[in-house]
GROMACS .gro file of C-alpha atoms in nm:
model
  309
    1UNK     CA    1   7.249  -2.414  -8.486
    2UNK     CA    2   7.241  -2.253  -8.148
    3UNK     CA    3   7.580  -2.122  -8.210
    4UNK     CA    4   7.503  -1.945  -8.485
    5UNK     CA    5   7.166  -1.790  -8.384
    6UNK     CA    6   7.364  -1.685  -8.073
    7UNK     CA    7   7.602  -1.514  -8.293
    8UNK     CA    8   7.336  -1.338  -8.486
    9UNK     CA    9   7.244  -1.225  -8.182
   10UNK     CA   10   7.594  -1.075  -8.064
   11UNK     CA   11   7.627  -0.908  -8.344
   12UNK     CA   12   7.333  -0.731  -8.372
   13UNK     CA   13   7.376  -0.619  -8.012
   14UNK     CA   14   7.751  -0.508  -8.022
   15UNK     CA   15   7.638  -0.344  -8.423
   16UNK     CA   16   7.438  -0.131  -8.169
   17UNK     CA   17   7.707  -0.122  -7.891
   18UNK     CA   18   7.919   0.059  -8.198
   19UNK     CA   19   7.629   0.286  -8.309
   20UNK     CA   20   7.568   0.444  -8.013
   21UNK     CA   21   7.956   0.520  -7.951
   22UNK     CA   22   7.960   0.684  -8.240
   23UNK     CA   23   7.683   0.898  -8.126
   24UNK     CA   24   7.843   0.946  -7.793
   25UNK     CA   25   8.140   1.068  -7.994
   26UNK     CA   26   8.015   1.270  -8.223
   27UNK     CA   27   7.751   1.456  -7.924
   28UNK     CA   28   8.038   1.489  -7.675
   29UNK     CA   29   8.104   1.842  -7.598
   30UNK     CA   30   8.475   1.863  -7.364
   31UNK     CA   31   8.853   1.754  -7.455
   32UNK     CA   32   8.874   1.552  -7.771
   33UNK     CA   33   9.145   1.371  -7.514
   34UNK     CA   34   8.920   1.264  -7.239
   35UNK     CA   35   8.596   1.153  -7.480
   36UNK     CA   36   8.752   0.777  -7.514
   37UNK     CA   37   8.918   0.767  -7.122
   38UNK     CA   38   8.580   0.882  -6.967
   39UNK     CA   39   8.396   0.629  -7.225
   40UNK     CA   40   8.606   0.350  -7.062
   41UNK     CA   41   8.518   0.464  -6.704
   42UNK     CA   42   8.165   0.484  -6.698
   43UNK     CA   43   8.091   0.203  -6.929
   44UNK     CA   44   8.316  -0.016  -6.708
   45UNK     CA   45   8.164   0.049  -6.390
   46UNK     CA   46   7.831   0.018  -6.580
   47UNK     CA   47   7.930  -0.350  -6.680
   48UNK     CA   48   8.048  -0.447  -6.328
   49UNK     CA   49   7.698  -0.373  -6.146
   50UNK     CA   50   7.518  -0.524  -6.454
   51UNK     CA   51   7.712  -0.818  -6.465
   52UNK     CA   52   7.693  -0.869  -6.083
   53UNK     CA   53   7.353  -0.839  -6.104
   54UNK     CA   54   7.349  -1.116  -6.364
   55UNK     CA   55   7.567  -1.328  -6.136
   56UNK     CA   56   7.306  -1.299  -5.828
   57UNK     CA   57   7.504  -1.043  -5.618
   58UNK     CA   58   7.759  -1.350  -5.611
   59UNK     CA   59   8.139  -1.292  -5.596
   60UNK     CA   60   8.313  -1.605  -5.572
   61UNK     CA   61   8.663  -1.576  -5.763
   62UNK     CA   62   8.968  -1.814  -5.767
   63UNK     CA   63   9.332  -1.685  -5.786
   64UNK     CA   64   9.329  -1.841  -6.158
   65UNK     CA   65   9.014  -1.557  -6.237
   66UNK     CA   66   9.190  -1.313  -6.076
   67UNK     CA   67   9.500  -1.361  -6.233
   68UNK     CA   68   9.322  -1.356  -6.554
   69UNK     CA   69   9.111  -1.045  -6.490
   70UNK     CA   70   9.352  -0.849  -6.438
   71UNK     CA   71   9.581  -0.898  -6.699
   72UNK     CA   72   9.304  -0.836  -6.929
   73UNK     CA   73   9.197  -0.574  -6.752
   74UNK     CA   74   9.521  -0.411  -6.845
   75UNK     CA   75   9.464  -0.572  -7.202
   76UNK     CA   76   9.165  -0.329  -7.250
   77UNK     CA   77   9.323  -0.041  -7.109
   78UNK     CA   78   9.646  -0.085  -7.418
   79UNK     CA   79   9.363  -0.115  -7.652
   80UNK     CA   80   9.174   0.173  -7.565
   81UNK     CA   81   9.463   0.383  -7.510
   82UNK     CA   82   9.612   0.214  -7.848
   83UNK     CA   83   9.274   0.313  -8.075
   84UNK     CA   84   9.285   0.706  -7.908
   85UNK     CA   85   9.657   0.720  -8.061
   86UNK     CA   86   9.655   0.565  -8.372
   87UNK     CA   87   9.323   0.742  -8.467
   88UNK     CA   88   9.484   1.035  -8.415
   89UNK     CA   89   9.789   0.971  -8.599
   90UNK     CA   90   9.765   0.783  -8.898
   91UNK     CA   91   9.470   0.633  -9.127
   92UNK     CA   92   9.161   0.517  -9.015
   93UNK     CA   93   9.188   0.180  -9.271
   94UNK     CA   94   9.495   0.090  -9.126
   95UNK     CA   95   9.424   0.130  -8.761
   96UNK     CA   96   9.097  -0.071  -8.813
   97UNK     CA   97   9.258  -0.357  -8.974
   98UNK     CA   98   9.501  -0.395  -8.712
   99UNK     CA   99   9.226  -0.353  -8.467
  100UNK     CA  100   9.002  -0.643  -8.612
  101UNK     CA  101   9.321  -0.873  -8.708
  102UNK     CA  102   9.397  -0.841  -8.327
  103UNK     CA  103   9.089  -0.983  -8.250
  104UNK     CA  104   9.085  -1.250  -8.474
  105UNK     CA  105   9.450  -1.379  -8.539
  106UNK     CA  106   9.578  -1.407  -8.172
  107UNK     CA  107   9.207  -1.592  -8.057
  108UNK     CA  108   9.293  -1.818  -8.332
  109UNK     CA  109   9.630  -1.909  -8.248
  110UNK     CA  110   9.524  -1.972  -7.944
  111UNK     CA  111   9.223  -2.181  -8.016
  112UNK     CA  112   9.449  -2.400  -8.233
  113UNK     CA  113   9.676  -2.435  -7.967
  114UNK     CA  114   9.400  -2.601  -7.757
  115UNK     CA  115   9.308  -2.833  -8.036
  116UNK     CA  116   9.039  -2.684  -8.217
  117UNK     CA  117   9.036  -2.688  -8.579
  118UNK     CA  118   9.237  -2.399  -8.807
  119UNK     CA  119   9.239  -2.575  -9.146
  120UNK     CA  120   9.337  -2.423  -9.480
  121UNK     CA  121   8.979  -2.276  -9.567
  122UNK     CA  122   8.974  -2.048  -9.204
  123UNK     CA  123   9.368  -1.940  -9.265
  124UNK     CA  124   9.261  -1.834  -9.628
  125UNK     CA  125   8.905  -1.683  -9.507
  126UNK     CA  126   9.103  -1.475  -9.189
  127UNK     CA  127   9.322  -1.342  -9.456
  128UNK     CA  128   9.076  -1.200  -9.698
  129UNK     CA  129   8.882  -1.049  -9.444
  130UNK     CA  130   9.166  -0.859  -9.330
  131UNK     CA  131   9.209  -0.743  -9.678
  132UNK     CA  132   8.823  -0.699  -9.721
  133UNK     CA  133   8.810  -0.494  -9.390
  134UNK     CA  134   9.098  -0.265  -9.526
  135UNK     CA  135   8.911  -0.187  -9.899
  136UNK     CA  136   8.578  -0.098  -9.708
  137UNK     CA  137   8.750   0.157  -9.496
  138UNK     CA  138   8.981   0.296  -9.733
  139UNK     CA  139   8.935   0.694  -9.797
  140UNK     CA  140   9.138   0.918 -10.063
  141UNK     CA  141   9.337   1.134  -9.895
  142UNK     CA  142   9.438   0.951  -9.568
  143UNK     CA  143   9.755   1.055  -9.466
  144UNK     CA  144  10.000   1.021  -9.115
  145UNK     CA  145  10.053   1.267  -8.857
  146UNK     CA  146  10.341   1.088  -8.692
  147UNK     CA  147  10.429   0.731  -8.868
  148UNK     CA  148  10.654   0.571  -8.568
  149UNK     CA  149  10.399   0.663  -8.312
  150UNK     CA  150  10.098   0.518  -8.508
  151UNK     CA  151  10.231   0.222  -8.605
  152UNK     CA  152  10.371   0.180  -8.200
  153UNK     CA  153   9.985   0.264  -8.133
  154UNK     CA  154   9.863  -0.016  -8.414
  155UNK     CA  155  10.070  -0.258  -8.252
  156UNK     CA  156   9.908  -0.209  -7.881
  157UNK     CA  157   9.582  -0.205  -8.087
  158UNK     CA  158   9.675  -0.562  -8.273
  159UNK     CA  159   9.807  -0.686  -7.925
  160UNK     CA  160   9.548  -0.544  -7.671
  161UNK     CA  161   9.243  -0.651  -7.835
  162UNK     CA  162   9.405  -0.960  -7.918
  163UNK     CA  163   9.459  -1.076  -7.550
  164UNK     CA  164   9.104  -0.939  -7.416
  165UNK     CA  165   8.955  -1.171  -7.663
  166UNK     CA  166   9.200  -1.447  -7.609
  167UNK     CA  167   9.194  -1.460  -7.204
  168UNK     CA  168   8.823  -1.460  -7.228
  169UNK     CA  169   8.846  -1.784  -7.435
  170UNK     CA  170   9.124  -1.915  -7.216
  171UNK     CA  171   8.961  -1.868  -6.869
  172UNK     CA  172   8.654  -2.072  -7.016
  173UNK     CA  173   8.883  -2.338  -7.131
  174UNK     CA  174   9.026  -2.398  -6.757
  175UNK     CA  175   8.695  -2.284  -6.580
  176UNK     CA  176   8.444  -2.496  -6.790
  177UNK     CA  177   8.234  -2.752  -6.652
  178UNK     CA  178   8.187  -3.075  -6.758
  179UNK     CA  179   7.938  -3.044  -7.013
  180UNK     CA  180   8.153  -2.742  -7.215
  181UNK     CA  181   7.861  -2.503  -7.189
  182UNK     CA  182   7.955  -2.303  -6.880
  183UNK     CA  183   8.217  -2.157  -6.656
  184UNK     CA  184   8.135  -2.067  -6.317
  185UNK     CA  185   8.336  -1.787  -6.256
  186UNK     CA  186   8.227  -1.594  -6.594
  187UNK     CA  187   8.069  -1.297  -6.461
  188UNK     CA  188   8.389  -1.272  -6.211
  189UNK     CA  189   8.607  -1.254  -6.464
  190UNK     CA  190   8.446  -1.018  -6.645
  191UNK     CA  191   8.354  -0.789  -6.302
  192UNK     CA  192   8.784  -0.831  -6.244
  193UNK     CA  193   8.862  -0.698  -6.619
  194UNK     CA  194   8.611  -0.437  -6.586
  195UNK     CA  195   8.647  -0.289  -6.252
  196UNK     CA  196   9.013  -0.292  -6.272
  197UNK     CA  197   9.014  -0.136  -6.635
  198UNK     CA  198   8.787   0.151  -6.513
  199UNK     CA  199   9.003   0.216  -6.215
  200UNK     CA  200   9.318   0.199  -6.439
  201UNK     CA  201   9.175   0.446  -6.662
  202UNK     CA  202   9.036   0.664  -6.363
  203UNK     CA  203   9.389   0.714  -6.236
  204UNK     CA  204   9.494   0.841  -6.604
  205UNK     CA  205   9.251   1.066  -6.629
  206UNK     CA  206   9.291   1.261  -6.286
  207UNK     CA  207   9.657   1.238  -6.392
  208UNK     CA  208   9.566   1.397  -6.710
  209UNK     CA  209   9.333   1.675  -6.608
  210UNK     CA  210   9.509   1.743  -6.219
  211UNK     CA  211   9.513   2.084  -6.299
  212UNK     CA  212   9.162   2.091  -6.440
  213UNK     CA  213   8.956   1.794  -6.286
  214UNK     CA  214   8.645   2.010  -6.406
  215UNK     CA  215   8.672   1.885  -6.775
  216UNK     CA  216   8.574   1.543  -6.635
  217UNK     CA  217   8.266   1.649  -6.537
  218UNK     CA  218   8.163   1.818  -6.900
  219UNK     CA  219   7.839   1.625  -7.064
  220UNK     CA  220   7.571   1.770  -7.232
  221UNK     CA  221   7.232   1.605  -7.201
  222UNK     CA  222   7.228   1.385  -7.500
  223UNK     CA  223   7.617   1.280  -7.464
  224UNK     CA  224   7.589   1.138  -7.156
  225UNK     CA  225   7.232   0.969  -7.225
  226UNK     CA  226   7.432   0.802  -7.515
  227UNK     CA  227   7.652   0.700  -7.283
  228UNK     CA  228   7.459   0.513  -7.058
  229UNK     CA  229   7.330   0.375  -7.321
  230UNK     CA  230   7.611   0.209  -7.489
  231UNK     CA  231   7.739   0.139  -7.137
  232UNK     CA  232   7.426  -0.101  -7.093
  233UNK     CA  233   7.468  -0.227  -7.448
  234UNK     CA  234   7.825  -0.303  -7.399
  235UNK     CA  235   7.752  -0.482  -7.093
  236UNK     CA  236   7.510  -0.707  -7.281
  237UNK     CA  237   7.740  -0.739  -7.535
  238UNK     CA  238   8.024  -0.839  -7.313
  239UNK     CA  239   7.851  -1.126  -7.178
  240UNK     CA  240   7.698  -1.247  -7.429
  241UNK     CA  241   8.029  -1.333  -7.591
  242UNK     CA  242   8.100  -1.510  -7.249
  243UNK     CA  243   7.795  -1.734  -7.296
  244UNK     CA  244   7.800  -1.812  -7.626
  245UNK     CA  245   8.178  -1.911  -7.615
  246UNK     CA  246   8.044  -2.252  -7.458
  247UNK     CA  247   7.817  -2.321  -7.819
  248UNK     CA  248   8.063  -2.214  -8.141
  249UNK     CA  249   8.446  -2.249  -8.279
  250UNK     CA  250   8.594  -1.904  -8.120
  251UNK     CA  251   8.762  -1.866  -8.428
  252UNK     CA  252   8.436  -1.819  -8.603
  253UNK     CA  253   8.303  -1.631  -8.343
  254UNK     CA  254   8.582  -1.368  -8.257
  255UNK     CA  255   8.596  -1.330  -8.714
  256UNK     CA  256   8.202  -1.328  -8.736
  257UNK     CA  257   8.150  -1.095  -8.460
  258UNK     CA  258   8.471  -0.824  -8.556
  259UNK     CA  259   8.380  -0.824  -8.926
  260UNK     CA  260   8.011  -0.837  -8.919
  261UNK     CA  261   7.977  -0.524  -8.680
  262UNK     CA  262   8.201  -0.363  -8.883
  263UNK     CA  263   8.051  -0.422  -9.176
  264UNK     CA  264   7.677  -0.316  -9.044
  265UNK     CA  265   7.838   0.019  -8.880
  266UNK     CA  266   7.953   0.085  -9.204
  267UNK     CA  267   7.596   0.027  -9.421
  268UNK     CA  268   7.448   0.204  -9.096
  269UNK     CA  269   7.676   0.539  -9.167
  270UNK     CA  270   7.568   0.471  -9.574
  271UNK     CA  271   7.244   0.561  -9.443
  272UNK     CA  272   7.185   0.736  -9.150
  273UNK     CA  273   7.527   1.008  -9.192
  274UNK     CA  274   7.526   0.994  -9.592
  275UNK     CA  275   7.873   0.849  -9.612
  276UNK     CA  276   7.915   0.790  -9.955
  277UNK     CA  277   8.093   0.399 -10.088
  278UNK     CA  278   8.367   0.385 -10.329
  279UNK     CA  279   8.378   0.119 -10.579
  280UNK     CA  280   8.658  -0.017 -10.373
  281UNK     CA  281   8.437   0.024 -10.076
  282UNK     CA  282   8.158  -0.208 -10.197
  283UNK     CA  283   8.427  -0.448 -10.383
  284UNK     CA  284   8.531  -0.493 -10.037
  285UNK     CA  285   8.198  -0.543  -9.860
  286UNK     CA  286   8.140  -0.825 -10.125
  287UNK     CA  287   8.444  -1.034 -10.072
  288UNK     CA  288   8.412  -1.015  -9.704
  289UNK     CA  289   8.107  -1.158  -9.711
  290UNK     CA  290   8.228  -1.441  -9.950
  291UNK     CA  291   8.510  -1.487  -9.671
  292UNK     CA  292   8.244  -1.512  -9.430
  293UNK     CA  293   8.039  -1.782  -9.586
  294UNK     CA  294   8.342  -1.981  -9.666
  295UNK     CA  295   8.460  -1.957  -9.282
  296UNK     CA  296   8.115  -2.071  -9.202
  297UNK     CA  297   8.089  -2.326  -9.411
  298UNK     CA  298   8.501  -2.483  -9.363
  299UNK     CA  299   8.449  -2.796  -9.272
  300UNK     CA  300   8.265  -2.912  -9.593
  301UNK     CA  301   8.468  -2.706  -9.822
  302UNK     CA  302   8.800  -2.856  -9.673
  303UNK     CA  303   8.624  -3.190  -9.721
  304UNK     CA  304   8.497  -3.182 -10.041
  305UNK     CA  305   8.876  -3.039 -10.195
  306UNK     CA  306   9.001  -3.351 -10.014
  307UNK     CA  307   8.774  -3.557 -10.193
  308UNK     CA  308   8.883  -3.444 -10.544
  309UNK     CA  309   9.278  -3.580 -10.491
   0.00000   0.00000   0.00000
């Protein structure tokens, strides 16, 4: 039960998280290019004072977490830089379906790979999400700018947010303690992937802009209060998922989490930026849900199909 009330939790929080990026977006007044990169800095740094804070201004990392952080570390960065390329290259249903089957597929290859449970009812659930996720954000008209580059960029997305997830998962699996609810170098993971994400990304940008490092410094009022905003809410966010990894099936989390904040974002824009739902829109919103309450509830259906041969 706490699992799930955690999860509730998480996904109002990161449904926020997504919200106020949006805003940050939409409010942001320099490059188009450097919204996403500068996004990734600040919120980064953001997360590693929060989370140190969290962790008692203690620092105490092994060469495993270190090893860990910052291969994820340059996990987020493909993702980030992944999701700036295919958006600008291709549809947005496509790029968002690889983005969430990322995040659930390779976390649940994994998981199974550790023993947990993947039976027939979560294969079948994963899959008509994916299709689900793909009807709700399906627009007439979507086209492709350059077909070989987005689908390089869908790729780094499906791979990138894939192994953030994953690695988080992992490094619990070899850090936990003995009674599976907590690893004691969580925050220092996350402070590793963090820090050396915003770093990565700071070199990029003064690479980007050498020859005009003032477009870094462009923010109107409301932009950047949206995004120190989201910076705190991602932080929240991020380790939240690191806690309540130690109480559910990751496979249910990473799928709940993905599609669920997703799904709210969506109903959010409905009503707050008039974006109007297609039949195929709503068809979609109603089978994910289905998918979602059959993933949820596995275990018994798998059991009582069993029963009937």
């Amino acid at each position: 039960m706490i699992g799930f009330l955690l999860i509730g939790i998480l996904i109002v929080v990161s449904t926020c998280q997504s919200i106020l990026t949006r805003f940050y977006s939409t409010s942001y007044p320099g490059r188009e290019d450097l919204s996403s990169p500068i996004f990734t800095v600040v919120s980064g740094f953001v997360l590693v004072i929060v989370t140190f804070c969290l962790a008692g201004f203690r620092f105490e990392a092994s060469s495993q977490t270190l090893i860990i952080g910052l291969v994820n570390a340059l996990a987020l960065v493909l993702y980030n830089t992944s999701m700036l390329k295919a958006s600008a290259n291709g549809p947005y249903s496509v790029t968002v379906v690889f983005m969430i089957a990322g995040g659930i597929v390779i976390p649940a290859i994994v998981s199974a790979f550790f023993g947990d449970d993947l039976n027939w009812v979560k294969i079948i659930s994963i899959l008509v999400v994916l299709v689900s996720v793909y009807l709700i954000s399906y627009k007439d008209g979507e086209n492709y700018k350059n077909k070989k580059l987005f689908f390089i960029a869908c790729a780094g997305l499906f791979v990138g947010n894939g192994v953030y997830g994953s690695l988080i998962d992992v490094h619990f699996r070899l850090t936990t303690s003995a009674d599976m609810t907590s690893s004691p170098e969580r925050e220092e993971v996350l402070i590793i992937t963090y820090l050396g994400a915003a770093l990565i990304s700071a070199v990029m940008l003064i690479v980007k802009t050498r020859k005009d490092l003032h477009a870094l410094t462009v923010q109107s009022k409301k932009s950047l209060g949206f995004l120190i905003a989201a910076s705190v809410v991602i932080a929240a966010a991020v380790n939240l998922v690191v806690y309540t990894i130690g109480f559910v099936d990751t496979t249910i989390l990473y799928t709940f989490d993905n599609s669920c904040v997703f799904l709210l974002s969506v109903l959010f824009s409905c009503i707050v930026f008039k974006e109007k739902l297609t039949r195929l829109n709503v068809i979609g919103c109603v089978t994910l849900c289905v998918a979602l309450v059959s993933m949820s509830l596995s275990p018994q259906i798998a059991a009582y199909v069993a029963s009937l041969f």
